[in-house]
Amino acid sequence: MLAESALRLADLMLRRRGPLSTELEQVAGGFDLGRIPARLAPEELRTLICGFCSTGCALDVHMRDGRAVNLTPSPAYPVNAGMACPKGWEALAPLSAPDRAATPYLRIDGALRPVDWDTAMRAFVQRFRAIQVEHGSEALAFLSTGQMTTEEMALLGQVARGGMGIDGDSNTRQCMATAHVAYKQSFGFDAPPFTYEDLELSDVLIFVGANPAIAHPILWHWVLRNRRNPQIAVIDPRLTETAAMATLHVSPRPKSDLVLLYGLAYLLLRRGWIDREFVDRHTSGFADFARHVDAYNPERVCSETGLAEAQLHALADLIRPGRRVSFWWTMGVNQSHEGVRTAQAIIDLALLTGNIGKPGTGANSITGQTNAMGSRLFSNITCLPGGRTFGAAQRAEVARVLDVDEDAVPAAESRTYDDIVERIREGRIRGLWVVATNPVHSWIDSAGLGEAFANLDCLVVQDLYRTTETAQRADVFLPAAGWGEKTGTFINSERRIGLIQKVSRAPGAALADFHIFRLVAEYWGCAETVRRWTSPEAAFRILQDLSAGQPCDFSGIGGYADLQRQGGIQWPCPAGTEQPATQRRLFADGAFFHTDGKARFVIDEPRPAPERPDPTYPMTLLSGRAGVAQWHTETRTAKSAVLRKLSDAQPYVEIHPDDAARLDVGAGDRVRIVSRRGSAIATARPTRSIRIGQVFMPMHFAETNRLTFAAFDPHSRQPSYKMAAVRIERFVASRRNNGPTRSGRRNQ
Ligand SMILES: Nc1nc2c(c(=O)[nH]1)N[C@H]1C(S)=C(S)[C@@H](COP(=O)(O)OP(=O)(O)OC[C@H]3O[C@@H](n4cnc5c(=O)[nH]c(N)nc54)[C@H](O)[C@@H]3O)O[C@H]1N2
Ligand SMILES: Nc1nc2c(c(=O)[nH]1)N[C@H]1C(S)=C(S)[C@@H](COP(=O)(O)OP(=O)(O)OC[C@H]3O[C@@H](n4cnc5c(=O)[nH]c(N)nc54)[C@H](O)[C@@H]3O)O[C@H]1N2
Ligand code: SF4
Ligand SMILES: [Mo]
């Protein structure tokens, strides 16, 4: 309590810096108000968007003598209004970790040794060129991220694909590819339609495969602020933190969502609870949709999902006419062998009931990483910059804006992540450049991937830390400046473009990714294709030009200063937009981005998951986020003592108490989780939040992906991380086996 009021007190003081108000006095309680302001008064505040999740909170960094000494969440920012989750509060901590790389490294005689930039760049370019000469450009690839600025992603896309002529993919494939494809096919453009205010304005919120209470904690605060006494339904096999706060939790069998959603459409159609006028005016494909879902009667749906008929009706009851219903989904949908069609079945329900384009509605994909949206629109991988499809006219247009030859604009979609990984395993890709991602830990079915990476002729890793599972295998390591050490923009889940800026010096010779990419272009000899990209702000202006005329048009933003002044700006914001409203949703006019202006109902036959439990591997392994304090492969969050205290240090597996009893396993006992790919040791955590026959492991432990099964959605190629068959065995340690170790933490 004390700490909390101290934080609020500091916050209020920073906000006012004038006479103490009554509010301040109330919060201050027993503090000595005479002394505290002098001690806390910062010399200057600089506002940056948080670099972890896509909620996109703004953080005010306190600068004293040119150094970042503290931070507090920005009180006036429309996203977070003075709040942050523990990762936000601790955002400065990872910057000063002892394993930050302060110089490039080169593998010499088996060990990574510090070298200067010139040596590292020559090695990178010479080795990649040699591979290109011997094996062709197909033997080279890059893997990038959703955690750099949009300017950096666009520049990497231009340098690598446009300049060097090599293909690559981004870790956004692991995360948002499904939503990207689903929106493109349904709406005609990758356009999440919502604004956060919709969370506050809904009468009914339906979360499918999403656990925002821990994965997007400040976004979840918008739900808590909802004054409409909302009904909150959660569709998740597990009783998650979010489900525990819901008014209705239904727990279908993993990967049976498509059947369930079609079953809901069946009931809504039978009850006549549809918005026929909206459907007729603004959609296409309704007749086929209605015919298709006619086969999903409650009997079938209940038998395939394991739900009771009453649960199905309870869900349908929520979607009655006259209510504002919003649908929200995240990785429980995207990471599936049929994720795109499942996401589209959610979109179909919103279209069917006219729940789109109005306050408190929408078919809303919550984004994952801080700038996955920037990656989706500008990384030059699944579309041309600005969300353009690949085509001759679009290519010419991009070439004109960039002032480059058409050959310097890619002609087709890039190779997908899974294809790149398979080619590495087969030895067909021999040079790989990994930027701001840690695939040896995070990629699906990762057993043996570390060895495959080590066998590359040249692995270049560009990261903050030289200790990540991937960086340890590097031949060339490029030290990057991180969040807080560079300038640029992010785009959050609700399409809000926000600014990050430099508040701290990167260690030693570490450089912003932006400058590393320019350096690569220089050494490669393709600097001509990026000569106008002289600074992040110059790049931002190029992006604005690229966006002009596209649905994501933000050419009307008056540069970085405007973003700062207005508290971020949502796209669209075309030239001539005066003062854009702070909260804007899409499709208020019912006009979608297909050429006929209509949204499409998209349907498909559900397919069984490629790997299901059987007598040898009788249990289903689910995986995902475990708490607010842990971020992915933990290269950053494990650097904060505060966040370490809030998280688990050892791998664990959640298991139903009845399954645990059957296996004679108690809380804290060690078990072996075995899949067809490999095995892992973890501590058993019996809990009723998981169903009988299922187990859950956090993705934050590298062990988890040694067990996952490499299945992919056929349209998005997103991995189906949340479905693998395993068996659990009691584990008795031999004297020589010291048990599990903390993968992400070896850096400490
Ligand atoms: N603290 C923290 N926050 C994060 C992150 C982090 O690492 N740590 N990562 C960020 C990123 S990049 C992302 S993508 C988001 C992810 O955010 P979320 O998607 O909300 O998180 P997950 O835990 O991966 O998955 C959500 C839920 O899907 C459920 N699920 C599994 N299979 C199924 C299924 O078949 N059907 C349904 N309906 N549900 C299913 C799981 O039980 C899980 O509770 O979080 C972001 N925020
Ligand atoms: N089993 C299972 N696996 C999963 C998931 C799951 O639910 N289950 N979820 C998947 C999802 S949704 C995601 S998004 C992925 C995440 O997987 P990864 O992207 O591999 O995870 P991170 O730990 O975020 O890795 C980011 C890396 O970039 C570095 N970095 C941070 N900032 C910068 C920067 O500015 N510049 C540079 N050069 N480097 C930087 C960090 O130090 C870190 O090493 O994991 C996926 N893997
Ligand atoms: S909710 Fe997300 S954006 Fe906000 S402080 Fe936490 S990690 Fe950062
Ligand atoms: Mo993600």
PDB file of N, CA, C and O in Angstrom, residues 101-128 457-461 466 471-479:
ATOM      1  N   ALA A 101      26.155  -6.147 -24.860  1.00  0.00           N
ATOM      2  CA  ALA A 101      27.345  -6.154 -25.711  1.00  0.00           C
ATOM      3  C   ALA A 101      27.743  -4.719 -26.020  1.00  0.00           C
ATOM      4  O   ALA A 101      26.909  -3.923 -26.450  1.00  0.00           O
ATOM      5  N   ALA A 102      28.996  -4.410 -25.786  1.00  0.00           N
ATOM      6  CA  ALA A 102      29.482  -3.039 -26.000  1.00  0.00           C
ATOM      7  C   ALA A 102      30.357  -2.953 -27.239  1.00  0.00           C
ATOM      8  O   ALA A 102      30.857  -1.890 -27.583  1.00  0.00           O
ATOM      9  N   THR A 103      30.547  -4.074 -27.901  1.00  0.00           N
ATOM     10  CA  THR A 103      31.398  -4.100 -29.094  1.00  0.00           C
ATOM     11  C   THR A 103      30.936  -5.251 -29.992  1.00  0.00           C
ATOM     12  O   THR A 103      30.317  -6.203 -29.508  1.00  0.00           O
ATOM     13  N   PRO A 104      31.201  -5.177 -31.286  1.00  0.00           N
ATOM     14  CA  PRO A 104      30.935  -6.358 -32.120  1.00  0.00           C
ATOM     15  C   PRO A 104      31.840  -7.528 -31.701  1.00  0.00           C
ATOM     16  O   PRO A 104      32.888  -7.304 -31.081  1.00  0.00           O
ATOM     17  N   TYR A 105      31.426  -8.715 -32.079  1.00  0.00           N
ATOM     18  CA  TYR A 105      32.237  -9.912 -31.783  1.00  0.00           C
ATOM     19  C   TYR A 105      32.361 -10.744 -33.049  1.00  0.00           C
ATOM     20  O   TYR A 105      31.463 -10.752 -33.895  1.00  0.00           O
ATOM     21  N   LEU A 106      33.453 -11.470 -33.118  1.00  0.00           N
ATOM     22  CA  LEU A 106      33.681 -12.375 -34.239  1.00  0.00           C
ATOM     23  C   LEU A 106      34.148 -13.701 -33.660  1.00  0.00           C
ATOM     24  O   LEU A 106      34.945 -13.714 -32.714  1.00  0.00           O
ATOM     25  N   ARG A 107      33.634 -14.808 -34.234  1.00  0.00           N
ATOM     26  CA  ARG A 107      34.096 -16.109 -33.726  1.00  0.00           C
ATOM     27  C   ARG A 107      35.481 -16.390 -34.308  1.00  0.00           C
ATOM     28  O   ARG A 107      35.653 -16.480 -35.522  1.00  0.00           O
ATOM     29  N   ILE A 108      36.447 -16.497 -33.426  1.00  0.00           N
ATOM     30  CA  ILE A 108      37.821 -16.775 -33.844  1.00  0.00           C
ATOM     31  C   ILE A 108      38.311 -17.956 -33.002  1.00  0.00           C
ATOM     32  O   ILE A 108      38.206 -17.907 -31.771  1.00  0.00           O
ATOM     33  N   ASP A 109      38.771 -19.018 -33.687  1.00  0.00           N
ATOM     34  CA  ASP A 109      39.196 -20.243 -32.992  1.00  0.00           C
ATOM     35  C   ASP A 109      38.121 -20.725 -32.015  1.00  0.00           C
ATOM     36  O   ASP A 109      38.403 -21.050 -30.857  1.00  0.00           O
ATOM     37  N   GLY A 110      36.889 -20.704 -32.457  1.00  0.00           N
ATOM     38  CA  GLY A 110      35.811 -21.285 -31.651  1.00  0.00           C
ATOM     39  C   GLY A 110      35.213 -20.355 -30.616  1.00  0.00           C
ATOM     40  O   GLY A 110      34.167 -20.673 -30.049  1.00  0.00           O
ATOM     41  N   ALA A 111      35.841 -19.226 -30.341  1.00  0.00           N
ATOM     42  CA  ALA A 111      35.291 -18.353 -29.293  1.00  0.00           C
ATOM     43  C   ALA A 111      34.942 -16.988 -29.876  1.00  0.00           C
ATOM     44  O   ALA A 111      35.599 -16.505 -30.802  1.00  0.00           O
ATOM     45  N   LEU A 112      33.900 -16.368 -29.303  1.00  0.00           N
ATOM     46  CA  LEU A 112      33.531 -15.020 -29.742  1.00  0.00           C
ATOM     47  C   LEU A 112      34.505 -14.018 -29.139  1.00  0.00           C
ATOM     48  O   LEU A 112      34.690 -13.979 -27.921  1.00  0.00           O
ATOM     49  N   ARG A 113      35.163 -13.236 -30.013  1.00  0.00           N
ATOM     50  CA  ARG A 113      36.150 -12.268 -29.528  1.00  0.00           C
ATOM     51  C   ARG A 113      35.755 -10.865 -29.978  1.00  0.00           C
ATOM     52  O   ARG A 113      35.267 -10.680 -31.102  1.00  0.00           O
ATOM     53  N   PRO A 114      35.986  -9.883 -29.095  1.00  0.00           N
ATOM     54  CA  PRO A 114      35.629  -8.507 -29.448  1.00  0.00           C
ATOM     55  C   PRO A 114      36.436  -8.006 -30.639  1.00  0.00           C
ATOM     56  O   PRO A 114      37.658  -8.266 -30.717  1.00  0.00           O
ATOM     57  N   VAL A 115      35.756  -7.331 -31.566  1.00  0.00           N
ATOM     58  CA  VAL A 115      36.447  -6.713 -32.721  1.00  0.00           C
ATOM     59  C   VAL A 115      35.810  -5.345 -32.962  1.00  0.00           C
ATOM     60  O   VAL A 115      34.818  -5.006 -32.322  1.00  0.00           O
ATOM     61  N   ASP A 116      36.386  -4.577 -33.884  1.00  0.00           N
ATOM     62  CA  ASP A 116      35.756  -3.289 -34.175  1.00  0.00           C
ATOM     63  C   ASP A 116      34.706  -3.467 -35.275  1.00  0.00           C
ATOM     64  O   ASP A 116      34.582  -4.530 -35.885  1.00  0.00           O
ATOM     65  N   TRP A 117      33.930  -2.391 -35.536  1.00  0.00           N
ATOM     66  CA  TRP A 117      32.838  -2.475 -36.502  1.00  0.00           C
ATOM     67  C   TRP A 117      33.345  -2.813 -37.894  1.00  0.00           C
ATOM     68  O   TRP A 117      32.725  -3.592 -38.623  1.00  0.00           O
ATOM     69  N   ASP A 118      34.479  -2.230 -38.270  1.00  0.00           N
ATOM     70  CA  ASP A 118      34.978  -2.458 -39.615  1.00  0.00           C
ATOM     71  C   ASP A 118      35.271  -3.951 -39.826  1.00  0.00           C
ATOM     72  O   ASP A 118      34.872  -4.547 -40.834  1.00  0.00           O
ATOM     73  N   THR A 119      35.917  -4.557 -38.846  1.00  0.00           N
ATOM     74  CA  THR A 119      36.242  -5.988 -38.955  1.00  0.00           C
ATOM     75  C   THR A 119      34.961  -6.820 -39.018  1.00  0.00           C
ATOM     76  O   THR A 119      34.836  -7.754 -39.842  1.00  0.00           O
ATOM     77  N   ALA A 120      33.993  -6.490 -38.142  1.00  0.00           N
ATOM     78  CA  ALA A 120      32.747  -7.270 -38.104  1.00  0.00           C
ATOM     79  C   ALA A 120      31.986  -7.123 -39.424  1.00  0.00           C
ATOM     80  O   ALA A 120      31.503  -8.118 -39.986  1.00  0.00           O
ATOM     81  N   MET A 121      31.900  -5.909 -39.927  1.00  0.00           N
ATOM     82  CA  MET A 121      31.159  -5.662 -41.167  1.00  0.00           C
ATOM     83  C   MET A 121      31.825  -6.338 -42.363  1.00  0.00           C
ATOM     84  O   MET A 121      31.157  -6.918 -43.220  1.00  0.00           O
ATOM     85  N   ARG A 122      33.151  -6.279 -42.400  1.00  0.00           N
ATOM     86  CA  ARG A 122      33.854  -6.954 -43.500  1.00  0.00           C
ATOM     87  C   ARG A 122      33.604  -8.459 -43.453  1.00  0.00           C
ATOM     88  O   ARG A 122      33.351  -9.099 -44.468  1.00  0.00           O
ATOM     89  N   ALA A 123      33.667  -9.004 -42.234  1.00  0.00           N
ATOM     90  CA  ALA A 123      33.453 -10.450 -42.099  1.00  0.00           C
ATOM     91  C   ALA A 123      32.041 -10.820 -42.563  1.00  0.00           C
ATOM     92  O   ALA A 123      31.837 -11.770 -43.333  1.00  0.00           O
ATOM     93  N   PHE A 124      31.051 -10.069 -42.075  1.00  0.00           N
ATOM     94  CA  PHE A 124      29.651 -10.312 -42.442  1.00  0.00           C
ATOM     95  C   PHE A 124      29.506 -10.298 -43.969  1.00  0.00           C
ATOM     96  O   PHE A 124      29.038 -11.268 -44.596  1.00  0.00           O
ATOM     97  N   VAL A 125      29.949  -9.212 -44.581  1.00  0.00           N
ATOM     98  CA  VAL A 125      29.717  -9.033 -46.013  1.00  0.00           C
ATOM     99  C   VAL A 125      30.530 -10.037 -46.832  1.00  0.00           C
ATOM    100  O   VAL A 125      30.000 -10.670 -47.763  1.00  0.00           O
ATOM    101  N   GLN A 126      31.786 -10.249 -46.466  1.00  0.00           N
ATOM    102  CA  GLN A 126      32.605 -11.200 -47.234  1.00  0.00           C
ATOM    103  C   GLN A 126      32.009 -12.605 -47.176  1.00  0.00           C
ATOM    104  O   GLN A 126      31.881 -13.297 -48.181  1.00  0.00           O
ATOM    105  N   ARG A 127      31.586 -13.022 -45.974  1.00  0.00           N
ATOM    106  CA  ARG A 127      31.066 -14.397 -45.853  1.00  0.00           C
ATOM    107  C   ARG A 127      29.723 -14.550 -46.565  1.00  0.00           C
ATOM    108  O   ARG A 127      29.469 -15.570 -47.212  1.00  0.00           O
ATOM    109  N   PHE A 128      28.878 -13.539 -46.429  1.00  0.00           N
ATOM    110  CA  PHE A 128      27.592 -13.623 -47.120  1.00  0.00           C
ATOM    111  C   PHE A 128      27.798 -13.589 -48.639  1.00  0.00           C
ATOM    112  O   PHE A 128      27.153 -14.323 -49.376  1.00  0.00           O
ATOM    113  N   ASP A 457      27.205 -21.718 -42.346  1.00  0.00           N
ATOM    114  CA  ASP A 457      28.527 -21.174 -42.686  1.00  0.00           C
ATOM    115  C   ASP A 457      28.726 -19.829 -42.007  1.00  0.00           C
ATOM    116  O   ASP A 457      29.840 -19.463 -41.645  1.00  0.00           O
ATOM    117  N   CYS A 458      27.633 -19.076 -41.896  1.00  0.00           N
ATOM    118  CA  CYS A 458      27.751 -17.781 -41.218  1.00  0.00           C
ATOM    119  C   CYS A 458      26.433 -17.398 -40.552  1.00  0.00           C
ATOM    120  O   CYS A 458      25.423 -17.205 -41.234  1.00  0.00           O
ATOM    121  N   LEU A 459      26.460 -17.318 -39.225  1.00  0.00           N
ATOM    122  CA  LEU A 459      25.295 -16.845 -38.470  1.00  0.00           C
ATOM    123  C   LEU A 459      25.625 -15.468 -37.899  1.00  0.00           C
ATOM    124  O   LEU A 459      26.561 -15.315 -37.111  1.00  0.00           O
ATOM    125  N   VAL A 460      24.858 -14.490 -38.316  1.00  0.00           N
ATOM    126  CA  VAL A 460      25.036 -13.128 -37.801  1.00  0.00           C
ATOM    127  C   VAL A 460      23.878 -12.844 -36.851  1.00  0.00           C
ATOM    128  O   VAL A 460      22.717 -13.051 -37.213  1.00  0.00           O
ATOM    129  N   VAL A 461      24.172 -12.419 -35.642  1.00  0.00           N
ATOM    130  CA  VAL A 461      23.115 -12.104 -34.679  1.00  0.00           C
ATOM    131  C   VAL A 461      23.268 -10.658 -34.235  1.00  0.00           C
ATOM    132  O   VAL A 461      24.358 -10.224 -33.871  1.00  0.00           O
ATOM    133  N   ARG A 466      24.841 -10.649 -25.784  1.00  0.00           N
ATOM    134  CA  ARG A 466      25.545 -11.700 -26.523  1.00  0.00           C
ATOM    135  C   ARG A 466      25.327 -13.057 -25.869  1.00  0.00           C
ATOM    136  O   ARG A 466      25.964 -14.040 -26.190  1.00  0.00           O
ATOM    137  N   ALA A 471      22.386 -15.958 -29.854  1.00  0.00           N
ATOM    138  CA  ALA A 471      23.648 -15.202 -29.944  1.00  0.00           C
ATOM    139  C   ALA A 471      24.853 -16.083 -29.597  1.00  0.00           C
ATOM    140  O   ALA A 471      25.940 -15.910 -30.174  1.00  0.00           O
ATOM    141  N   GLN A 472      24.663 -17.023 -28.709  1.00  0.00           N
ATOM    142  CA  GLN A 472      25.789 -17.881 -28.331  1.00  0.00           C
ATOM    143  C   GLN A 472      26.333 -18.696 -29.494  1.00  0.00           C
ATOM    144  O   GLN A 472      27.454 -19.173 -29.464  1.00  0.00           O
ATOM    145  N   ARG A 473      25.484 -18.859 -30.517  1.00  0.00           N
ATOM    146  CA  ARG A 473      25.927 -19.642 -31.683  1.00  0.00           C
ATOM    147  C   ARG A 473      26.437 -18.774 -32.829  1.00  0.00           C
ATOM    148  O   ARG A 473      26.753 -19.280 -33.906  1.00  0.00           O
ATOM    149  N   ALA A 474      26.480 -17.459 -32.602  1.00  0.00           N
ATOM    150  CA  ALA A 474      26.812 -16.539 -33.693  1.00  0.00           C
ATOM    151  C   ALA A 474      28.251 -16.688 -34.155  1.00  0.00           C
ATOM    152  O   ALA A 474      29.144 -17.024 -33.376  1.00  0.00           O
ATOM    153  N   ASP A 475      28.470 -16.426 -35.449  1.00  0.00           N
ATOM    154  CA  ASP A 475      29.834 -16.254 -35.968  1.00  0.00           C
ATOM    155  C   ASP A 475      30.202 -14.785 -35.938  1.00  0.00           C
ATOM    156  O   ASP A 475      31.352 -14.425 -35.736  1.00  0.00           O
ATOM    157  N   VAL A 476      29.192 -13.951 -36.208  1.00  0.00           N
ATOM    158  CA  VAL A 476      29.389 -12.502 -36.122  1.00  0.00           C
ATOM    159  C   VAL A 476      28.288 -11.970 -35.219  1.00  0.00           C
ATOM    160  O   VAL A 476      27.115 -12.296 -35.422  1.00  0.00           O
ATOM    161  N   PHE A 477      28.672 -11.191 -34.227  1.00  0.00           N
ATOM    162  CA  PHE A 477      27.667 -10.618 -33.339  1.00  0.00           C
ATOM    163  C   PHE A 477      27.704  -9.100 -33.458  1.00  0.00           C
ATOM    164  O   PHE A 477      28.767  -8.485 -33.313  1.00  0.00           O
ATOM    165  N   LEU A 478      26.528  -8.496 -33.713  1.00  0.00           N
ATOM    166  CA  LEU A 478      26.447  -7.040 -33.871  1.00  0.00           C
ATOM    167  C   LEU A 478      25.697  -6.456 -32.680  1.00  0.00           C
ATOM    168  O   LEU A 478      24.529  -6.792 -32.456  1.00  0.00           O
ATOM    169  N   PRO A 479      26.341  -5.579 -31.907  1.00  0.00           N
ATOM    170  CA  PRO A 479      25.720  -5.063 -30.686  1.00  0.00           C
ATOM    171  C   PRO A 479      24.742  -3.932 -30.992  1.00  0.00           C
ATOM    172  O   PRO A 479      25.106  -2.937 -31.613  1.00  0.00           O
TER     173      PRO A 479
END
